[in-house]
Structures are given as C-alpha cells and as structure tokens.
mmCIF file of C-alpha atoms in Angstrom:
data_model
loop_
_atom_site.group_PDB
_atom_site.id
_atom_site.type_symbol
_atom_site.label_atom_id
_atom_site.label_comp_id
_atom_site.label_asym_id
_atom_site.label_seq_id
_atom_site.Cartn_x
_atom_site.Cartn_y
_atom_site.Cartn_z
ATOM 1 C CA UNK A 16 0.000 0.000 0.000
ATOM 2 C CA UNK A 17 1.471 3.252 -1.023
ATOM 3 C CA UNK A 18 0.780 6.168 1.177
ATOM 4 C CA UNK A 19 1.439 10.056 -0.180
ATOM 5 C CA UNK A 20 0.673 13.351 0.634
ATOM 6 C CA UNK A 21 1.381 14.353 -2.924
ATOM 7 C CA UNK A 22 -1.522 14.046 -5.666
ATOM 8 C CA UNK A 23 0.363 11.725 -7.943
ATOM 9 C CA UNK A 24 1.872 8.605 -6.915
ATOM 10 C CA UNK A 25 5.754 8.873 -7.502
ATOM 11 C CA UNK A 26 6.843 6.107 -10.091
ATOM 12 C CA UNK A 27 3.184 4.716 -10.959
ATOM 13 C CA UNK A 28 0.259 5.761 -12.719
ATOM 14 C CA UNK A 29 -3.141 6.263 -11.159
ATOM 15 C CA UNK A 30 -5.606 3.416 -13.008
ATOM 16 C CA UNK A 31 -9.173 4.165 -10.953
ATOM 17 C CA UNK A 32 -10.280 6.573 -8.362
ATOM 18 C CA UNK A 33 -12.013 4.967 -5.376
ATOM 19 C CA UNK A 34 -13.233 8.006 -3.527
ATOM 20 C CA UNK A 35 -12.299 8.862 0.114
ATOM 21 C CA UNK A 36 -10.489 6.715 2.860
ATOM 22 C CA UNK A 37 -10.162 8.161 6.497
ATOM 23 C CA UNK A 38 -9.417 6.823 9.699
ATOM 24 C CA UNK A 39 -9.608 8.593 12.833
ATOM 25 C CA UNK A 40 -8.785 7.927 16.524
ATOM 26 C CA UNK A 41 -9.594 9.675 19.909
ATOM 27 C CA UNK A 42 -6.948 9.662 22.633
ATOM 28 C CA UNK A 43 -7.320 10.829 25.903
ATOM 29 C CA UNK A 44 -3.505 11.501 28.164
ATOM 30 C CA UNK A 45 -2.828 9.632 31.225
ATOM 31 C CA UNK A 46 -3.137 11.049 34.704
ATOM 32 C CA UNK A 47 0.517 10.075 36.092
ATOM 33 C CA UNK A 48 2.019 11.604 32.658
ATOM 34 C CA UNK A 49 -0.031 14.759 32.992
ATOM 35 C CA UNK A 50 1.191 14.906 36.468
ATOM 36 C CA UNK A 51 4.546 14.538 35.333
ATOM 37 C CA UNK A 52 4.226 17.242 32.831
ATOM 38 C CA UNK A 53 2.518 19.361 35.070
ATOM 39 C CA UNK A 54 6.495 19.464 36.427
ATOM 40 C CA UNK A 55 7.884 19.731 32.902
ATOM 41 C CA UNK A 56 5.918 22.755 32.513
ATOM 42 C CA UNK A 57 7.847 24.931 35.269
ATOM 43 C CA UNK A 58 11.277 24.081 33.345
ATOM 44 C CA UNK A 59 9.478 24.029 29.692
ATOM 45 C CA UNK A 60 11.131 22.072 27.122
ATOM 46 C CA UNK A 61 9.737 18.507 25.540
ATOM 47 C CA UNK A 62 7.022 16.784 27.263
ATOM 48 C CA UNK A 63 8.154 13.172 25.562
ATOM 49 C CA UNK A 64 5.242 11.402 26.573
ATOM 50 C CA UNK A 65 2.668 13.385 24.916
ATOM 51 C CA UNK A 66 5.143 13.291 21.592
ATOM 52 C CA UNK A 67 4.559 9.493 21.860
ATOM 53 C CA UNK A 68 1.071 9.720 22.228
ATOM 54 C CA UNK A 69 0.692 12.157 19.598
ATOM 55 C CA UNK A 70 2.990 9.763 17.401
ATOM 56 C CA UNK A 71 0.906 6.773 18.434
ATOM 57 C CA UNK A 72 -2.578 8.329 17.951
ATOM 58 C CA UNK A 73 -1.457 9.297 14.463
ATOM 59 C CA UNK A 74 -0.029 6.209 13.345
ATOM 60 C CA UNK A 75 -3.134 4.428 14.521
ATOM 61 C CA UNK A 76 -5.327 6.873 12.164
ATOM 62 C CA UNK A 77 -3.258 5.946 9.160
ATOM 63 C CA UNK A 78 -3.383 2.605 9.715
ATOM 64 C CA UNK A 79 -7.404 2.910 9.899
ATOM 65 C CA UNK A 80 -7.862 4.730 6.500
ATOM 66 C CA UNK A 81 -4.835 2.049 5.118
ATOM 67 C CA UNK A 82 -7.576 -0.474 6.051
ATOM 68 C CA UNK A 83 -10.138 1.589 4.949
ATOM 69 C CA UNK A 84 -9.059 1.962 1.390
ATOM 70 C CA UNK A 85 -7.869 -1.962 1.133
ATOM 71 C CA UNK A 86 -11.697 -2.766 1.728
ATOM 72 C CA UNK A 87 -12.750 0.052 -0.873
ATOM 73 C CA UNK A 88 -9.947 -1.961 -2.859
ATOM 74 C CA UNK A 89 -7.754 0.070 -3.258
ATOM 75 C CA UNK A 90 -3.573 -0.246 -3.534
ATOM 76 C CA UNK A 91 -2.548 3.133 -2.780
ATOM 77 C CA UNK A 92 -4.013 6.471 -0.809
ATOM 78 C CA UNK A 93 -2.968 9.886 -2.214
ATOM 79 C CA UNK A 94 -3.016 13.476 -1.059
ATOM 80 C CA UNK A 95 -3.082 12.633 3.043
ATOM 81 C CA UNK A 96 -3.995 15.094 5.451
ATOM 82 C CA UNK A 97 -4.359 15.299 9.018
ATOM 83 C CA UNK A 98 -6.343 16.873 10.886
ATOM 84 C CA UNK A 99 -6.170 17.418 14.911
ATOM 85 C CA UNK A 100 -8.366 18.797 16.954
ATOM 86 C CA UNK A 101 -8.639 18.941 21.001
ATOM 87 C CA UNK A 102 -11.941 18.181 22.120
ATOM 88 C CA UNK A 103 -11.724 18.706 26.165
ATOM 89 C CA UNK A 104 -8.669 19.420 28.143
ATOM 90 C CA UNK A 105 -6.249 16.475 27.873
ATOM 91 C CA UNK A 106 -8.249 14.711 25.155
ATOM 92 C CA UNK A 107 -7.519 14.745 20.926
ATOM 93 C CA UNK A 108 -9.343 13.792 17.896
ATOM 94 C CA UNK A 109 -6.724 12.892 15.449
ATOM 95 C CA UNK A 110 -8.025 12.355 11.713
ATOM 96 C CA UNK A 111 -6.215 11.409 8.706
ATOM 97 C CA UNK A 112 -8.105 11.279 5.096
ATOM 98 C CA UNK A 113 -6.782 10.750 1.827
ATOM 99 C CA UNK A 114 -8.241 9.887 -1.976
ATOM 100 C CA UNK A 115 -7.997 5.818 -2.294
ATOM 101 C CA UNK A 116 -6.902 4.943 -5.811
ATOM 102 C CA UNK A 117 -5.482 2.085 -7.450
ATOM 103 C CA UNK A 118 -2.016 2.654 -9.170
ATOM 104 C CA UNK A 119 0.495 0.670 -11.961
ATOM 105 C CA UNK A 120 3.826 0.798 -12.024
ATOM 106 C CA UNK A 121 4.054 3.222 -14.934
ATOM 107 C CA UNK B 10 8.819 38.872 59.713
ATOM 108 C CA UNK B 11 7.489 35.366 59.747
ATOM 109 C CA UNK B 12 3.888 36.716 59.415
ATOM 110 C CA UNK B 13 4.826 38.573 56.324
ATOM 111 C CA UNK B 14 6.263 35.972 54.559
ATOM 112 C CA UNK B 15 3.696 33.720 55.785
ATOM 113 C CA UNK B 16 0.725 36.226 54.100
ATOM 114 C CA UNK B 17 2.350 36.472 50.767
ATOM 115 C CA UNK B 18 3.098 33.012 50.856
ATOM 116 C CA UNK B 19 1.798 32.798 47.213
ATOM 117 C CA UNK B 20 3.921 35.235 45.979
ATOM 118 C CA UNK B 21 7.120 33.968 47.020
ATOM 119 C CA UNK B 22 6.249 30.731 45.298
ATOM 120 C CA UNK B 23 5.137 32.101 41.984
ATOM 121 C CA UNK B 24 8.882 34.653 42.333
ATOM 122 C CA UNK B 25 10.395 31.275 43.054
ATOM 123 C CA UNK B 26 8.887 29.483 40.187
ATOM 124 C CA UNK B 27 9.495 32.095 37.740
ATOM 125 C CA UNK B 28 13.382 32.314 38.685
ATOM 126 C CA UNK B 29 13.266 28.178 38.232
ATOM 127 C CA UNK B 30 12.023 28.310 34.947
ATOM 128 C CA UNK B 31 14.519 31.253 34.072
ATOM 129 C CA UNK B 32 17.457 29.346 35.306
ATOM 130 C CA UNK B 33 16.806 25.704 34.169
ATOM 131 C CA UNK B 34 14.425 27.175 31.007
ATOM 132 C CA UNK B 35 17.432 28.980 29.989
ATOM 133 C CA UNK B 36 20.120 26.087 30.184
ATOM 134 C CA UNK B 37 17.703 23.580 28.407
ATOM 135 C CA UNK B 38 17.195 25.961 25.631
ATOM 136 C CA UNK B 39 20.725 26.412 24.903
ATOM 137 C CA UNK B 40 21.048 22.479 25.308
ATOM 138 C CA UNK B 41 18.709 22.278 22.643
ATOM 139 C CA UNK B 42 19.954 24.498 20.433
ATOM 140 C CA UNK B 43 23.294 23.156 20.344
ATOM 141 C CA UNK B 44 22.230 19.440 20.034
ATOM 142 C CA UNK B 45 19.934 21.050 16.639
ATOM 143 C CA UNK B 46 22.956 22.516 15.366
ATOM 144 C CA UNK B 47 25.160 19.010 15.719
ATOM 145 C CA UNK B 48 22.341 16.680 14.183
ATOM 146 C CA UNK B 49 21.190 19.309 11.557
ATOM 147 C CA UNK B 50 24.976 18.681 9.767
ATOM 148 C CA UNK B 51 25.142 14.902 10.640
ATOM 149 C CA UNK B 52 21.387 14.929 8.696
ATOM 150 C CA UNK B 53 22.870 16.717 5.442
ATOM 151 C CA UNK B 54 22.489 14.051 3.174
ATOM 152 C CA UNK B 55 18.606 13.854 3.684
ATOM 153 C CA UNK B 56 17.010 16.717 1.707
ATOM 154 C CA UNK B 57 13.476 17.642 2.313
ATOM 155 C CA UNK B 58 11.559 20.166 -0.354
ATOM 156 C CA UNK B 59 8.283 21.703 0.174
ATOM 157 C CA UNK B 60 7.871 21.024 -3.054
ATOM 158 C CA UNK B 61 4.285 18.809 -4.694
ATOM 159 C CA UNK B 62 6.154 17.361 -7.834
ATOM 160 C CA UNK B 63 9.095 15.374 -8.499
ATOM 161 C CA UNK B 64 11.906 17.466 -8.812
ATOM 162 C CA UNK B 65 13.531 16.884 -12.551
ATOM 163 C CA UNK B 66 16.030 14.021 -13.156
ATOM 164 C CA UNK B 67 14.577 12.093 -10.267
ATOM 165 C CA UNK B 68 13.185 9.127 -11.074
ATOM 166 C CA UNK B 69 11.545 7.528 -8.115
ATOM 167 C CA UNK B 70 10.732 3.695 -7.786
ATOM 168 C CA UNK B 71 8.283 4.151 -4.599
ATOM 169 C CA UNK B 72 7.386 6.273 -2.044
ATOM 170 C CA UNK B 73 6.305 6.451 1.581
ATOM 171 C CA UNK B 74 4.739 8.782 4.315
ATOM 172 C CA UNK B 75 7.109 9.472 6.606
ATOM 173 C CA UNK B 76 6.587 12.563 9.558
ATOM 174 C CA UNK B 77 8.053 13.896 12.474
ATOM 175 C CA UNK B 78 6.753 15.635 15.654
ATOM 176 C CA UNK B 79 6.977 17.310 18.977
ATOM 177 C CA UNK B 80 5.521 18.421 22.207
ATOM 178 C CA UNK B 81 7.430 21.651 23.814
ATOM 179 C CA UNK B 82 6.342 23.444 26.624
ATOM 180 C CA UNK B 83 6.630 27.157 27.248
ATOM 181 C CA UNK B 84 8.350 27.737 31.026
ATOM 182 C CA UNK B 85 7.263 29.660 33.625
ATOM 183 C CA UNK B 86 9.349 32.523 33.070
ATOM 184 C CA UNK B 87 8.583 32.719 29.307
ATOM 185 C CA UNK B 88 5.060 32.452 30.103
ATOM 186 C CA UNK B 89 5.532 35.105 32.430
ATOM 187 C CA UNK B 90 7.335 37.472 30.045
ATOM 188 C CA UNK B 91 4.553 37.183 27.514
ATOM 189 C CA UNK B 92 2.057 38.054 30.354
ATOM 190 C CA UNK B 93 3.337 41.618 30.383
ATOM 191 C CA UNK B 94 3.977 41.276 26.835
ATOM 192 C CA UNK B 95 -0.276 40.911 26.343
ATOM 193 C CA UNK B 96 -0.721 43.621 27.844
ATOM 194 C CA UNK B 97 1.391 46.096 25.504
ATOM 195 C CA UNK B 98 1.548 44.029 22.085
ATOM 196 C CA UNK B 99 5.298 43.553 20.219
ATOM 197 C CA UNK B 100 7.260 40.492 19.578
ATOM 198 C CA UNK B 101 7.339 37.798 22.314
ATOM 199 C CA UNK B 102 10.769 36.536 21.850
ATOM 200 C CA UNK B 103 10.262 33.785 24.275
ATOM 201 C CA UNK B 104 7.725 31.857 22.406
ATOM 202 C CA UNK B 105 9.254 32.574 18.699
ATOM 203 C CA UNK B 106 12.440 30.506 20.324
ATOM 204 C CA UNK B 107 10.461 27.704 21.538
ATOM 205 C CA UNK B 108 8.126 27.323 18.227
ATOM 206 C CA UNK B 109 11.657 27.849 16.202
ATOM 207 C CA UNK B 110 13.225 24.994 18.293
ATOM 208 C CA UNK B 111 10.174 22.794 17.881
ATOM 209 C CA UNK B 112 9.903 23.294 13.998
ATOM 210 C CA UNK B 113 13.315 22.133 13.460
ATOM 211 C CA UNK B 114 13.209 19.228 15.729
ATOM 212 C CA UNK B 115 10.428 18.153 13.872
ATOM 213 C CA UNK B 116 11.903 18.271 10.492
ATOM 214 C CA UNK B 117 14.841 16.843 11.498
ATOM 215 C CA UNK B 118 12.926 13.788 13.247
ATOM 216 C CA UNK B 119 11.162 13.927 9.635
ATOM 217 C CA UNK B 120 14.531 13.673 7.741
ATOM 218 C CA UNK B 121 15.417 10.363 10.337
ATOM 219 C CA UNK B 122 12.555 8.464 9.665
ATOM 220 C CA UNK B 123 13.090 8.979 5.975
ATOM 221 C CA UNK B 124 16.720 8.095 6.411
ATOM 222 C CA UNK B 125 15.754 5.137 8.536
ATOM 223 C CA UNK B 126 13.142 3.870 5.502
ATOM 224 C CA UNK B 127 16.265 3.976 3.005
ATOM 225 C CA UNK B 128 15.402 7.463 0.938
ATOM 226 C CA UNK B 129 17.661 10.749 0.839
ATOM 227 C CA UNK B 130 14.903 13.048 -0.686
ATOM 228 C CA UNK B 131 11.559 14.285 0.721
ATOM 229 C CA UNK B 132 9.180 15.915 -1.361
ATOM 230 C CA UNK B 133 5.666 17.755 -0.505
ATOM 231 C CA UNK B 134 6.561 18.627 3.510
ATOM 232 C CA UNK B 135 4.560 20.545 5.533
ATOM 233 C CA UNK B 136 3.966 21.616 8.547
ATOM 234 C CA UNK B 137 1.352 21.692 11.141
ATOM 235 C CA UNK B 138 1.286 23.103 14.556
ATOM 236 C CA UNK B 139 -1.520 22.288 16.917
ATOM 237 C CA UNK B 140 -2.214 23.606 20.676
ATOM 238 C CA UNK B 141 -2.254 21.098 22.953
ATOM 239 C CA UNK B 142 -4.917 21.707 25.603
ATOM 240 C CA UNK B 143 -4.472 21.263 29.262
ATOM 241 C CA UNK B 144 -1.888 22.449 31.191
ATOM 242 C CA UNK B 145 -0.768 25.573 32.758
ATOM 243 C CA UNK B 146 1.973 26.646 30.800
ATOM 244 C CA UNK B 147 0.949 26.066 26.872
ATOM 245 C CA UNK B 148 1.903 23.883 24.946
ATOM 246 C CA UNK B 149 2.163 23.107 21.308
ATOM 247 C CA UNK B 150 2.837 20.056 19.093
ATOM 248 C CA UNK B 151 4.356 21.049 16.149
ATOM 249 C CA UNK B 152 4.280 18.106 12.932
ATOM 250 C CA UNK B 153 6.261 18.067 9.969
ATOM 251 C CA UNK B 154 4.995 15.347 7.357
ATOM 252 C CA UNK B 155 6.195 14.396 3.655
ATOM 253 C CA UNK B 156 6.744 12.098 1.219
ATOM 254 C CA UNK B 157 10.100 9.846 1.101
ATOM 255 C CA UNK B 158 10.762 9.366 -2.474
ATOM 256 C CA UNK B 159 12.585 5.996 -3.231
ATOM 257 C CA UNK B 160 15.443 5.707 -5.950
ATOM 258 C CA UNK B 161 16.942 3.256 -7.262
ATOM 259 C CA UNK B 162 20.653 3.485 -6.975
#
C-alpha cells in the first residue's frame, strides 16, 4: 500500500479513483504523565510522553484509512492530510483522510 | 517577619517558580539548540523540499509517508514574560524561540525516519502546529509530514 501526501503517486500511474479513505482515533492523556508534565511545565522544554502519544494516535489513524481503502480496494491512498483537533482538556481527535486509488507501475 | 512571609506566601512561590524556569528554562534551551545545530549537519544528506512534484532528473521507484513531531512546553518565566507582553503588544521573543526549536526538531525527526526507511529526498513537507490543551503553561505540538521518495541506486 502506497501512502502520499502528494496528488500523484511517484513512479506509478493512477488506473481508478475509489473516492475517500479516512481513519480517525480519539486519545485521551494519562493522569501520572499529565502529572509529570505538570512538572515539565515549570522548566518548559519537551514533554516526551505526549510526543509518543501524539505519534501513536497518528499512526493508529493511518493505519485505519490504510484499512479503509484496502476494503474500498484500493492499492494506494494519495493526497493525506491530518487533521487534529482537542476536544476537552487532555483529550484529541486525530483524523487522517486521503483519496484511495489504485495505481500501476508506470 | 514570619507573618509577612507567611501572608504572601503565594507570591514567594510564583517569584520562586518564575526564577526556576529562568534558570533551568534557559540552560535547556541552549542544550537544545546546540544538540539542533550538531544533528542538523550529521542529517545533510537527507534533503526535504516543500515542493508537490518530483523534482527533474529524479526518477523515483516508490514512495512512503514518513513525519516527524513534537511536544514543547513554554516555562514559567517565558510564560511570564509574555504576560506583560499581552498587555502592551510587540514580539514575544520567548515563544518565537520555543516554536523555532520545535519546527526544526520536527523536520529533522522527519529527515530520520526517511533516512531510517532507506530514501535521501523528501518531497511535498509541511507543517502543522496544533495547541495542545491542558496544562498551565501552553503547549504546542508542532508536525512536519512528507513524502520519502525511493530511488533506485
């Protein structure tokens, strides 16, 4: 499965478009980490464990619209985007969205 | 004496806080700065272009997403600063250092993944910076995402 955020698929031609594939995930922090940064934040610099999160959260919405586009049928999903939004404190919605197409090696 | 500093017990620990964050804010930041400088040059080879098409004379087998990101937090101090700052507009220095520092961390993390997956080139980045909600100080995750073009050598 070939994942881009450009419009063409690099080295392969575009045969059908499928229509849209997204996959989206909502992830809430833990209490002992926010504690923890809740010390970071007096010093500022990275607060790792919401990096991770973030990082995790994200690759979980790709891998939904991956699996969304397989079922549409689907070898490839072009022109990604993500989307994050915070819904309360210390919760995310992370989306990710993309045309599902199936390309040829050109 | 005791009584005094006993009533304004509040302010003593915010003073106290503040000069923390100054102190070890400070020191981190320079850390940081000169730990961007050493793995910017080490990360050369990788090339990243904000670029949507293939630049000419490449001729890419594959490609993959690849992305990098952060969460920074402001410090006290900084936070602070920009505090006074609200109140009679200009630049805030302190937070154009930490969003600076955060953008290139997150391209280089970018350029490591992309390393890591076996290409040198990374077309179509771009850049997204989000506020991350809850917590005193703010906070801000700034992402950097592209594509990793594969060539055959």
């Amino acid at each position: 499965m070939l994942v881009s955020n450009l419009e063409t698929a690099p080295g392969h031609r575009v045969v059908a478009h499928l229509g849209i594939a997204q996959g989206s995930t909502v992830r809430a922090k833990h209490v002992g980490r926010d504690f923890m940064s809740g010390l970071k934040n007096i010093v500022g610099g990275e607060l790792k464990a919401y990096t991770e999160l973030m990082q995790e959260a994200r690759e979980q919405a790709v891998e939904r619209m991956v699996a969304e586009a397989r079922s549409m049928g689907a070898n490839a999903v072009l022109n990604v985007r993500f989307v994050t939004t915070s819904i309360t404190m210390g919760a995310a919605e992370i989306l990710a969205y993309g045309s599902a197409v199936t390309i040829e090696p050109a | 004496m005791l009584d005094f500093f006993l009533q304004t017990a509040n302010l003593w620990l915010l003073l106290a806080l503040v000069s923390v964050g100054y102190v070890v804010g400070r020191s981190l930041e320079k850390r940081h700065y000169a730990s961007l400088r050493v793995r910017e040059r080490e990360l050369l080879d990788v090339v990243a272009l904000s670029t949507r098409y293939v630049p000419p004379g490449v001729a890419p087998s594959g490609a993959t997403l690849v992305s990098g990101s952060v969460v920074v937090s402001s410090d006290y101090f900084k936070t602070f600063v920009a505090g006074f700052r609200n109140l009679f507009g200009g630049p805030m220095r302190g937070y154009e250092t930490l969003l600076e520092r955060a953008r290139r961390e997150a391209l280089l993390r970018l350029k490591l993944r992309a390393r890591e997956a076996g290409a040198r080139l990374v077309i179509g980045v771009r850049f997204h910076t989000t506020r991350v909600a809850g917590s005193s100080t703010p906070s801000v995750e700034v992402m950097a995402f592209g594509t990793a073009l594969f060539t055959p050598a």
